[in-house]
Short mmCIF file of C-alpha atoms in Angstrom, two decimals:
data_model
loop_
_atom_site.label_atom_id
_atom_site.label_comp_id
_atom_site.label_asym_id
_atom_site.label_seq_id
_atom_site.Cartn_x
_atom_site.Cartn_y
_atom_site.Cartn_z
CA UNK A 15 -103.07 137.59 97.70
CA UNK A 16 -101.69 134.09 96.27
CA UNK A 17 -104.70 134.73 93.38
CA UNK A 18 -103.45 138.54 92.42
CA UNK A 19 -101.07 138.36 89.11
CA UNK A 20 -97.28 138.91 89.59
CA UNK A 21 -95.88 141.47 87.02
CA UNK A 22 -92.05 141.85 86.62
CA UNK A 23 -92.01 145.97 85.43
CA UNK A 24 -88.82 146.42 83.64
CA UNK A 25 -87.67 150.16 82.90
CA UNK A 26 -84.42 152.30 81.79
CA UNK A 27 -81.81 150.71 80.01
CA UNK A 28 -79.21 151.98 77.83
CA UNK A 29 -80.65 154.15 75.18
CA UNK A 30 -80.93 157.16 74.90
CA UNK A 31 -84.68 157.51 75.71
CA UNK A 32 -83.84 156.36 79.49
CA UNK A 33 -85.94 159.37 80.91
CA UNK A 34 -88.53 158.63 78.65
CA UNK A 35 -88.69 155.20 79.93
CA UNK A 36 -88.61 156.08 83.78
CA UNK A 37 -91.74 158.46 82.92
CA UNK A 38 -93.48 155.48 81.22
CA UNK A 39 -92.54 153.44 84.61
CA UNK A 40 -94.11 155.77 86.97
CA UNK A 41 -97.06 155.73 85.01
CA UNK A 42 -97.71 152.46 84.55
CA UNK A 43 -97.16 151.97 88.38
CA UNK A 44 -99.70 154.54 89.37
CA UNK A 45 -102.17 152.80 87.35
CA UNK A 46 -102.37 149.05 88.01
CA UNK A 47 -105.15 148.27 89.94
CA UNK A 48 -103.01 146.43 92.89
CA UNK A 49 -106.06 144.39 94.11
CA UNK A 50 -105.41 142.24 90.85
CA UNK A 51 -101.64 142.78 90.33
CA UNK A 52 -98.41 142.73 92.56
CA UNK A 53 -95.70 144.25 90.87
CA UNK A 54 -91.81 143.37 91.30
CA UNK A 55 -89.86 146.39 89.69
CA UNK A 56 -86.21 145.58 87.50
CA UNK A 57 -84.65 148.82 86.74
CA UNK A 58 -81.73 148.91 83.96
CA UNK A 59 -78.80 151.52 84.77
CA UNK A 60 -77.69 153.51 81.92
CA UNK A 61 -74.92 151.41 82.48
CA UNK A 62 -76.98 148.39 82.24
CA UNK A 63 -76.70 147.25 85.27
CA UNK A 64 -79.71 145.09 86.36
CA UNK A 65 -81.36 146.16 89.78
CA UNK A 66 -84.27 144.30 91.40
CA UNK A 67 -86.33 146.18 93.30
CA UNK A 68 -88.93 145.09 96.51
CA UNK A 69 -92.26 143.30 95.62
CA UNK A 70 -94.97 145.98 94.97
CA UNK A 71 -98.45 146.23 96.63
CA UNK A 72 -98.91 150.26 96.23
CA UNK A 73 -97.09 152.24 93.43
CA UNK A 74 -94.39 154.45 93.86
CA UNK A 75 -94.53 158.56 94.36
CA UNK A 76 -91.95 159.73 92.37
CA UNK A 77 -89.42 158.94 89.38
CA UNK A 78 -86.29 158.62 91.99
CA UNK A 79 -87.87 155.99 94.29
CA UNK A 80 -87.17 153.98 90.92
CA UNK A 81 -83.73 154.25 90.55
CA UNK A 82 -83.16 152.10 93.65
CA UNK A 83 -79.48 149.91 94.39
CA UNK A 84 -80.83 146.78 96.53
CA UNK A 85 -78.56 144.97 98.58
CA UNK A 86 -75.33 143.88 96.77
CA UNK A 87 -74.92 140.25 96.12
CA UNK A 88 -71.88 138.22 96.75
CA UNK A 89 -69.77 138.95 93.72
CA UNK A 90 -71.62 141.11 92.47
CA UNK A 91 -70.65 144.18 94.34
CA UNK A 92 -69.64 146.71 91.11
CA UNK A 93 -73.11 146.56 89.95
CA UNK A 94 -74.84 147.61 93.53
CA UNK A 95 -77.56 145.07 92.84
CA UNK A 96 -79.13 142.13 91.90
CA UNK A 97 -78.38 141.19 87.83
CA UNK A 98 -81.65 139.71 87.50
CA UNK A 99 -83.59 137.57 84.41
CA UNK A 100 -79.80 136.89 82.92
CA UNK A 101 -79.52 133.19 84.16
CA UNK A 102 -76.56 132.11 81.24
CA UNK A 103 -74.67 135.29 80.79
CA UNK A 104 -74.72 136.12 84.90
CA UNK A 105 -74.64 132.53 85.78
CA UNK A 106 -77.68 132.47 87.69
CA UNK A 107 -79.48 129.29 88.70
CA UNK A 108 -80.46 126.83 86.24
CA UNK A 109 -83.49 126.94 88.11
CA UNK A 110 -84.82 130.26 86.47
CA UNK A 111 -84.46 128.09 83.39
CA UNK A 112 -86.26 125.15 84.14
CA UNK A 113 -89.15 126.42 86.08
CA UNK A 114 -89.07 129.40 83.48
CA UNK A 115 -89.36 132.66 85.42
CA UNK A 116 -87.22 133.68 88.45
CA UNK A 117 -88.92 133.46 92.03
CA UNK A 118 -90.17 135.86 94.70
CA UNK A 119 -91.26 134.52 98.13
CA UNK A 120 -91.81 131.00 96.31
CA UNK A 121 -94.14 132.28 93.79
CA UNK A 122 -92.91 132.59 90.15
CA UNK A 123 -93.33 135.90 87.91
CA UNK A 124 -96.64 135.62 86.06
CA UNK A 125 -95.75 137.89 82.95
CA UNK A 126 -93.20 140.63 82.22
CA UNK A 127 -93.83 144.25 80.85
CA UNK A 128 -90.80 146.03 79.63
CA UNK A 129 -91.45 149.35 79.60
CA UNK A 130 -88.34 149.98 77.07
CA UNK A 131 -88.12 152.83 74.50
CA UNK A 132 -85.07 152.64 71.93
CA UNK A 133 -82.41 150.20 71.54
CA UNK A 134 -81.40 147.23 74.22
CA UNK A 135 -85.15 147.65 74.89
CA UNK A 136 -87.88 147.95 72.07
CA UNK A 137 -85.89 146.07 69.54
CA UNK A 138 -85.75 142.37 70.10
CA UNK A 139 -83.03 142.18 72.32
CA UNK A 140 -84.40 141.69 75.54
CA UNK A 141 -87.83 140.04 73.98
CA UNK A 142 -85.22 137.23 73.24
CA UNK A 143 -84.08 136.74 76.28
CA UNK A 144 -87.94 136.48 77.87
CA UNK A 145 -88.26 133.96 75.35
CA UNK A 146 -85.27 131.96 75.90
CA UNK A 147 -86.28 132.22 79.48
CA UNK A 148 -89.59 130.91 79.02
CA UNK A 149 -91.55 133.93 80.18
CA UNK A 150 -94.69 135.55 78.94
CA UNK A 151 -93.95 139.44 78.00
CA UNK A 152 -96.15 142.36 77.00
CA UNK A 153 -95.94 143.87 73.35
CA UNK A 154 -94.10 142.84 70.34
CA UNK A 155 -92.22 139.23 69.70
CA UNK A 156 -88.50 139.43 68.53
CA UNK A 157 -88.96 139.87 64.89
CA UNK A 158 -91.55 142.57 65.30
CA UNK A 159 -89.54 144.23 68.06
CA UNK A 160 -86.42 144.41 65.79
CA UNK A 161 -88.30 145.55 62.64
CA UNK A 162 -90.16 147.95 64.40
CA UNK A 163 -86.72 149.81 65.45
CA UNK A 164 -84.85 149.60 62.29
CA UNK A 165 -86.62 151.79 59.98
CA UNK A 166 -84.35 150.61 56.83
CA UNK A 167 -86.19 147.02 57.62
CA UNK A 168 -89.80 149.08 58.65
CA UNK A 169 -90.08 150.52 55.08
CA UNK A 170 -89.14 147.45 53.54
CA UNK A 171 -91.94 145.46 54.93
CA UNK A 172 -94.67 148.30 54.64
CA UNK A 173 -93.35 148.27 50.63
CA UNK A 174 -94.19 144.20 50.73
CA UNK A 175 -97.64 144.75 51.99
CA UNK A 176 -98.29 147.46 49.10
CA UNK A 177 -98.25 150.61 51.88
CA UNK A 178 -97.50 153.87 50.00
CA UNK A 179 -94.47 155.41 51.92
CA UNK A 180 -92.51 158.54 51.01
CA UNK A 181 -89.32 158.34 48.92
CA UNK A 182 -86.46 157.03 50.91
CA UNK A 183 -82.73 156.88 51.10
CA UNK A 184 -80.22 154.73 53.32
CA UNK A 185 -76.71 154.22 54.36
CA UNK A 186 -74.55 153.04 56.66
CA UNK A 187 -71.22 154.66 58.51
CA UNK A 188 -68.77 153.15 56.40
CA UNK A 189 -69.89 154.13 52.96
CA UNK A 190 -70.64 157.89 54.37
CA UNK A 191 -66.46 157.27 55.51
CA UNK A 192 -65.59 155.42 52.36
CA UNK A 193 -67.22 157.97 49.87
CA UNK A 194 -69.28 160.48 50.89
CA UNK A 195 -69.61 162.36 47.94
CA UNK A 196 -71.52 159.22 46.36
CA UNK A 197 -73.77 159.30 49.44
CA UNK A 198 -74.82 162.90 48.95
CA UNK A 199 -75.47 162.67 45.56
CA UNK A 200 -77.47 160.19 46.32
CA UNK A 201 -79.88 161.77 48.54
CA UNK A 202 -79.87 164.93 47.09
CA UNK A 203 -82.26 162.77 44.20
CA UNK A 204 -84.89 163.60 47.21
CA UNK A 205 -84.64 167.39 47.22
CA UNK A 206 -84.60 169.45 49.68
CA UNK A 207 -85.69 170.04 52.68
CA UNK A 208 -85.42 166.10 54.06
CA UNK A 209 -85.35 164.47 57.31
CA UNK A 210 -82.18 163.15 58.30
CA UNK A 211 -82.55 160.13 61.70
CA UNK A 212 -80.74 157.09 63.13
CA UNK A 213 -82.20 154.22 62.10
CA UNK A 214 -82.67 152.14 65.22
CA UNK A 215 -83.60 155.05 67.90
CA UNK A 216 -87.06 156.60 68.70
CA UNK A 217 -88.70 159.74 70.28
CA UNK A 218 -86.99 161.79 67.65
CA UNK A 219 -83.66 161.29 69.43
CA UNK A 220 -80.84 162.76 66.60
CA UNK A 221 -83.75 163.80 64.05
CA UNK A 222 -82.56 166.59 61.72
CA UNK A 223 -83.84 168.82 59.12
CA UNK A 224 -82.00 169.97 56.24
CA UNK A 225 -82.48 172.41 53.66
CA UNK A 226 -78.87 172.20 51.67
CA UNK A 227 -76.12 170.57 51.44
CA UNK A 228 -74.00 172.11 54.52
CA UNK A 229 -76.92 171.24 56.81
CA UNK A 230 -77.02 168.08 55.15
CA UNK A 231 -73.48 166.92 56.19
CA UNK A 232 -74.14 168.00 59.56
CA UNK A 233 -77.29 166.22 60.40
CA UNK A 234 -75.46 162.94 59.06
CA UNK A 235 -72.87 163.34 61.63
CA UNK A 236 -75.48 163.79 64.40
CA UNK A 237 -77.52 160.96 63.22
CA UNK A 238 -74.32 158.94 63.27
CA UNK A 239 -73.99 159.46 66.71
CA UNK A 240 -76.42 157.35 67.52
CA UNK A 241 -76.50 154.72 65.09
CA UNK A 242 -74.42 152.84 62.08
CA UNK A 243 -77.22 153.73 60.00
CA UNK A 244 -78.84 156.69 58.70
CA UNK A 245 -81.91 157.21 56.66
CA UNK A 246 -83.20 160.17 54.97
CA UNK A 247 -86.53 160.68 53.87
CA UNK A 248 -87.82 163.00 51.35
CA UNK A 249 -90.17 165.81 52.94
CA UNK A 250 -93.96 166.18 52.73
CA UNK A 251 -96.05 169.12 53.26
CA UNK A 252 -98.49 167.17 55.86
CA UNK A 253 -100.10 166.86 58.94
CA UNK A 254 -99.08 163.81 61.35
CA UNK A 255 -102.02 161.80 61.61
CA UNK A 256 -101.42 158.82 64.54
CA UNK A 257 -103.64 155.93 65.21
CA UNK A 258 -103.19 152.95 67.93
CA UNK A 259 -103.03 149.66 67.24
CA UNK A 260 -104.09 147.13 70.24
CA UNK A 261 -104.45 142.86 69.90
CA UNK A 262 -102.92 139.66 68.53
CA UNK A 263 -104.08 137.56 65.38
CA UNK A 264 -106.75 140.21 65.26
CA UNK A 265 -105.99 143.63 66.07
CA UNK A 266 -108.34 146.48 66.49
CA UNK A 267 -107.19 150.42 66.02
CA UNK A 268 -108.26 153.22 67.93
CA UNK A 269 -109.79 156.50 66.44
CA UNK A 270 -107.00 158.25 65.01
CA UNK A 271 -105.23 161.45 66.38
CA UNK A 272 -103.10 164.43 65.14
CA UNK A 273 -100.09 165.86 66.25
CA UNK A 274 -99.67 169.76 65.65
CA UNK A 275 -96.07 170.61 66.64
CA UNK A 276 -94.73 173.49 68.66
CA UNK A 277 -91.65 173.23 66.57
CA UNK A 278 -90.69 172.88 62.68
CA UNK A 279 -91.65 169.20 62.93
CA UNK A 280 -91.96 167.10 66.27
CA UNK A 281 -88.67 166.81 67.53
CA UNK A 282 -87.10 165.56 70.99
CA UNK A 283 -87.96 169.27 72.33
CA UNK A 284 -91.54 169.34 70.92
CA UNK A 285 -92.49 166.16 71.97
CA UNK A 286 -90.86 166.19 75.80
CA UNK A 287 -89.79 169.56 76.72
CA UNK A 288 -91.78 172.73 75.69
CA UNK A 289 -94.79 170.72 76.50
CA UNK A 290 -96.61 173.28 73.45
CA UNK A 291 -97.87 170.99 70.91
CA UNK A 292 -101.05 169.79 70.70
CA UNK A 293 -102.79 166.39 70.32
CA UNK A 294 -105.78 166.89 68.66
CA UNK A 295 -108.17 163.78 69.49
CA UNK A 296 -109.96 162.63 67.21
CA UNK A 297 -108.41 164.34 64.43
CA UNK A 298 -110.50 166.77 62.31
CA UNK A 299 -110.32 164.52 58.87
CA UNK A 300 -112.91 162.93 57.06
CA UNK A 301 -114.67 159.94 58.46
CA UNK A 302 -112.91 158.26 54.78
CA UNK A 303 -110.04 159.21 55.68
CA UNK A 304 -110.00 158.34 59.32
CA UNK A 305 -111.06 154.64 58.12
CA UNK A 306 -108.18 154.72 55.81
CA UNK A 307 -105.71 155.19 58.04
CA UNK A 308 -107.31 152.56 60.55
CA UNK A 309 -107.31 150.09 57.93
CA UNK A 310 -103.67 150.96 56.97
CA UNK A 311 -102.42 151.40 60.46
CA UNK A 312 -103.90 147.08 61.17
CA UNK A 313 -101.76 146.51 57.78
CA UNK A 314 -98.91 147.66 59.53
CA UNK A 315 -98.96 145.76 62.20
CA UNK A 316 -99.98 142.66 60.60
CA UNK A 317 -96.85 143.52 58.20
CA UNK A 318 -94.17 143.41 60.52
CA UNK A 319 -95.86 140.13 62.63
CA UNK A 320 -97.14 143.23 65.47
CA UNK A 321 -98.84 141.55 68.88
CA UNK A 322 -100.10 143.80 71.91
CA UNK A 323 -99.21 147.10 70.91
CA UNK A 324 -98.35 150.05 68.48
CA UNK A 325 -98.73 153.11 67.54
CA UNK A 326 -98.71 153.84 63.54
CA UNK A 327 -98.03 156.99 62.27
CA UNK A 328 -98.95 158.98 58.86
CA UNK A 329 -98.24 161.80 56.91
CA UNK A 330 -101.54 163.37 55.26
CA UNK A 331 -100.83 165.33 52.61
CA UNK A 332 -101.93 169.22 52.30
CA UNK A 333 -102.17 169.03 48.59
CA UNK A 334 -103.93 166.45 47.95
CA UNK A 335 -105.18 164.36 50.70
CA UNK A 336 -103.25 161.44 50.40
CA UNK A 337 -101.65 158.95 53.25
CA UNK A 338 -98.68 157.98 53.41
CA UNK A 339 -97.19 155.65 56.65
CA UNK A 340 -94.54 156.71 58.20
CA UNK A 341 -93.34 154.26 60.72
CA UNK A 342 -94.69 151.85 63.63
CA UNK A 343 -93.78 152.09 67.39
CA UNK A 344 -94.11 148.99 68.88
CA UNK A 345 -93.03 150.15 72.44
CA UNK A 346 -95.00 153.83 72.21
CA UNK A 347 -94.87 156.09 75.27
CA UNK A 348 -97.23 155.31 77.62
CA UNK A 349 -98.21 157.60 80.15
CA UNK A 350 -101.69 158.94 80.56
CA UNK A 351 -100.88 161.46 78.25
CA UNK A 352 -99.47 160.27 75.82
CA UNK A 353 -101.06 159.61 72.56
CA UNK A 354 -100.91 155.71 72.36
CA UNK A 355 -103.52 155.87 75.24
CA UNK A 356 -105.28 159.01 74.93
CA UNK A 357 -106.78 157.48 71.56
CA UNK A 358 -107.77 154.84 72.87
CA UNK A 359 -109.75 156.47 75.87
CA UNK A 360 -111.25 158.43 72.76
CA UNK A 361 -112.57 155.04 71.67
CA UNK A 362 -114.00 153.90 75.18
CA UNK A 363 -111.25 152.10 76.57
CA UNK A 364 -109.47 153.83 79.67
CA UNK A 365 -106.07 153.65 81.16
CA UNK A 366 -106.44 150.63 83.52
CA UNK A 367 -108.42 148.78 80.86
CA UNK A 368 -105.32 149.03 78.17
CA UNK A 369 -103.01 147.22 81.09
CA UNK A 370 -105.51 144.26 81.84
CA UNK A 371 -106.14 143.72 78.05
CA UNK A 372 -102.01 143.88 77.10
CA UNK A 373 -101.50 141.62 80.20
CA UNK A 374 -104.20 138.94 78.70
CA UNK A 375 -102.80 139.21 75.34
CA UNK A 376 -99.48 138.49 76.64
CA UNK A 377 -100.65 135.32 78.30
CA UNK A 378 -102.69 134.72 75.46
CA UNK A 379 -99.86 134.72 72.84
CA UNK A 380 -97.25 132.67 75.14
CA UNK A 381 -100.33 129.79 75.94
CA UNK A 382 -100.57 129.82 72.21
CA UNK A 383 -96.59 129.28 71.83
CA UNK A 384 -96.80 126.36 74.24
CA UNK A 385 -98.37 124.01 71.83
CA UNK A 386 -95.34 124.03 69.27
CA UNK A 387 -93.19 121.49 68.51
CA UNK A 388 -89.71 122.75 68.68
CA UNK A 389 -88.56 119.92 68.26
CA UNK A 390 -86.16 119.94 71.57
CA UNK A 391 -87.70 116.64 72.97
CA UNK A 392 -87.68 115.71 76.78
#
């Protein structure tokens, strides 16, 4: 028992791929192998409302035995639970701070694994505040985290690191308020059709495709919903090639896989709902080509500073053949069957074995951070 690892599982939070997240949570839970891990669940309202949950020795059965309210604390009583792993902001005891990871039945949390899709989650924010707690996490450091969300910042990176990308444009709510006619004209440079999204969200939340101007106009608005800033990209006649990315300072990828949608592209609906689209594993593309986009999807994450995890995703043209990246998830989902893992059972490495080797990297990566001088002295 005192030998078995103690993970804190944090899931939810305030984006809007919450239910995405929760499915990702049960999972994850069903699939530790509890004679090496113990499990203390931290569930994020929509509100974001930090709940604790009871330490774990046998996963959960379904989705709502995660959305628990422990016992209120003294003060506390709004939020229906514990507001754990915010010691300065929740005034919790300096304690958490100076023995660097908050305690259960005397024993410390080992490492952390937020299970996070979208913003508050997957892009920095709460990787800064394991770090400024001192705790080892799974996936992506800050930097990576944040790049990894903001597509604007994405593209940039992949064009430093000489990764052919489709046209692009970008813009933010207040010049779409200030002059909108500029912003049009603008895009319209890409033709149409083009794909209009938010540029911090994921799972195709607010994803739109236009083929004129009125549809234009009104795929802005929604992707303004959901963030300040909006980028377009210019449309490709392709198939979506995906690939999985999995280590530190020297990451491996997985065969790659291909996405054929249910729907005009993979939206929100194709991806969650309809449950219609198909993930063909491997993909049917050349063995060149298949190396290509291995050896571009480890220059991805190596661009943007990736550890643990991601997903990298391509656009292969009809036409022609080429590549082209689209973006990096650094937080991809992460059930059984979802693509991030299904490759990489393709490639000999199951379910179970992805957790252990994500774990180890995460303790790998904060032992590593231990030996720098931060220059804080005693």
């Amino acid at each position: 028992m005192g030998n078995k690892i103690r993970v804190g599982l944090v899931y939810g939070g305030r984006s809007g791929e919450h239910q995405v997240s929760l499915q990702t949570a049960l999972a994850v839970l069903k699939a530790f192998d509890y004679d090496k891990y113990e499990l203390i669940p931290f569930y994020i309202t929509p509100k974001g409302q930090w709940r604790s949950g009871p330490l774990l020795s046998a996963p959960p059965n379904a989705v709502a035995e995660l959305q628990f309210s422990t016992e209120t604390e003294p003060g506390n009583e709004e939020a229906g639970g514990k507001l754990a792993l915010l010691p300065v902001l929740q005034g919790m005891s300096e304690k958490v701070l100076t023995e660097g990871a908050p305690a259960r039945d005397g024993k410390a949390i080992d490492v952390m694994l937020p299970l996070l899709h979208g913003t508050f989650g997957e892009d920095g924010t709460i990787q800064g505040m394991f770090e400024m707690a001192g705790l080892p996490y799974v996936g992506a450091g800050v930097l990576a985290s944040s790049v990894g969300m903001d597509k604007v910042a994405m593209k940039t990176m992949f064009a430093q690191a000489g990764l052919p990308q489709v046209g692009y444009r970008h813009f933010i709510r207040h010049q779409w308020k200030k002059d909108r006619e500029t912003v049009l004209a603008n895009i319209e440079e890409l033709g149409y059709p083009s794909f209009v999204k938010p540029a911090n969200l994921g799972s195709s939340v607010g994803v739109s495709k236009a083929r004129n101007r009125e549809e234009l106009v009104a795929a802005i608005e929604e992707a303004l919903r959901f963030d300040r800033k909006v980028i377009v990209e210019e449309f490709v006649d392709a198939r979506e090639i995906e690939v999985s990315v999995l280590g530190n300072d020297d990451p491996r990828a997985s065969v790659p896989g291909e996405i054929v949608s249910s729907n005009e592209f993979y939206d929100y609906k194709a991806k969650y709902i309809d449950g219609k689209s198909m993930m063909v594993i491997p993909a049917e593309i050349p063995q060149e080509t298949a190396d290509a986009v291995r050896s571009m999807a480890v220059r991805a994450f190596r661009s943007i500073d990736g550890s643990g995890l991601c997903r990298a995703d391509f656009f292969l043209r009809r036409s022609d053949g080429e590549l082209f990246i689209n973006e990096v998830n650094t937080m991809p989902g992460f059930t059984p069957y979802s693509m991030y893992p299904l490759m990489w059972k393709e490639s000999g490495v199951s379910y179970r074995e992805l957790l252990d080797t994500l774990i180890q990297l995460a303790l790998e990566r904060f032992e590593e951070r231990q030996s720098i001088d931060y220059g804080g002295g005693e």
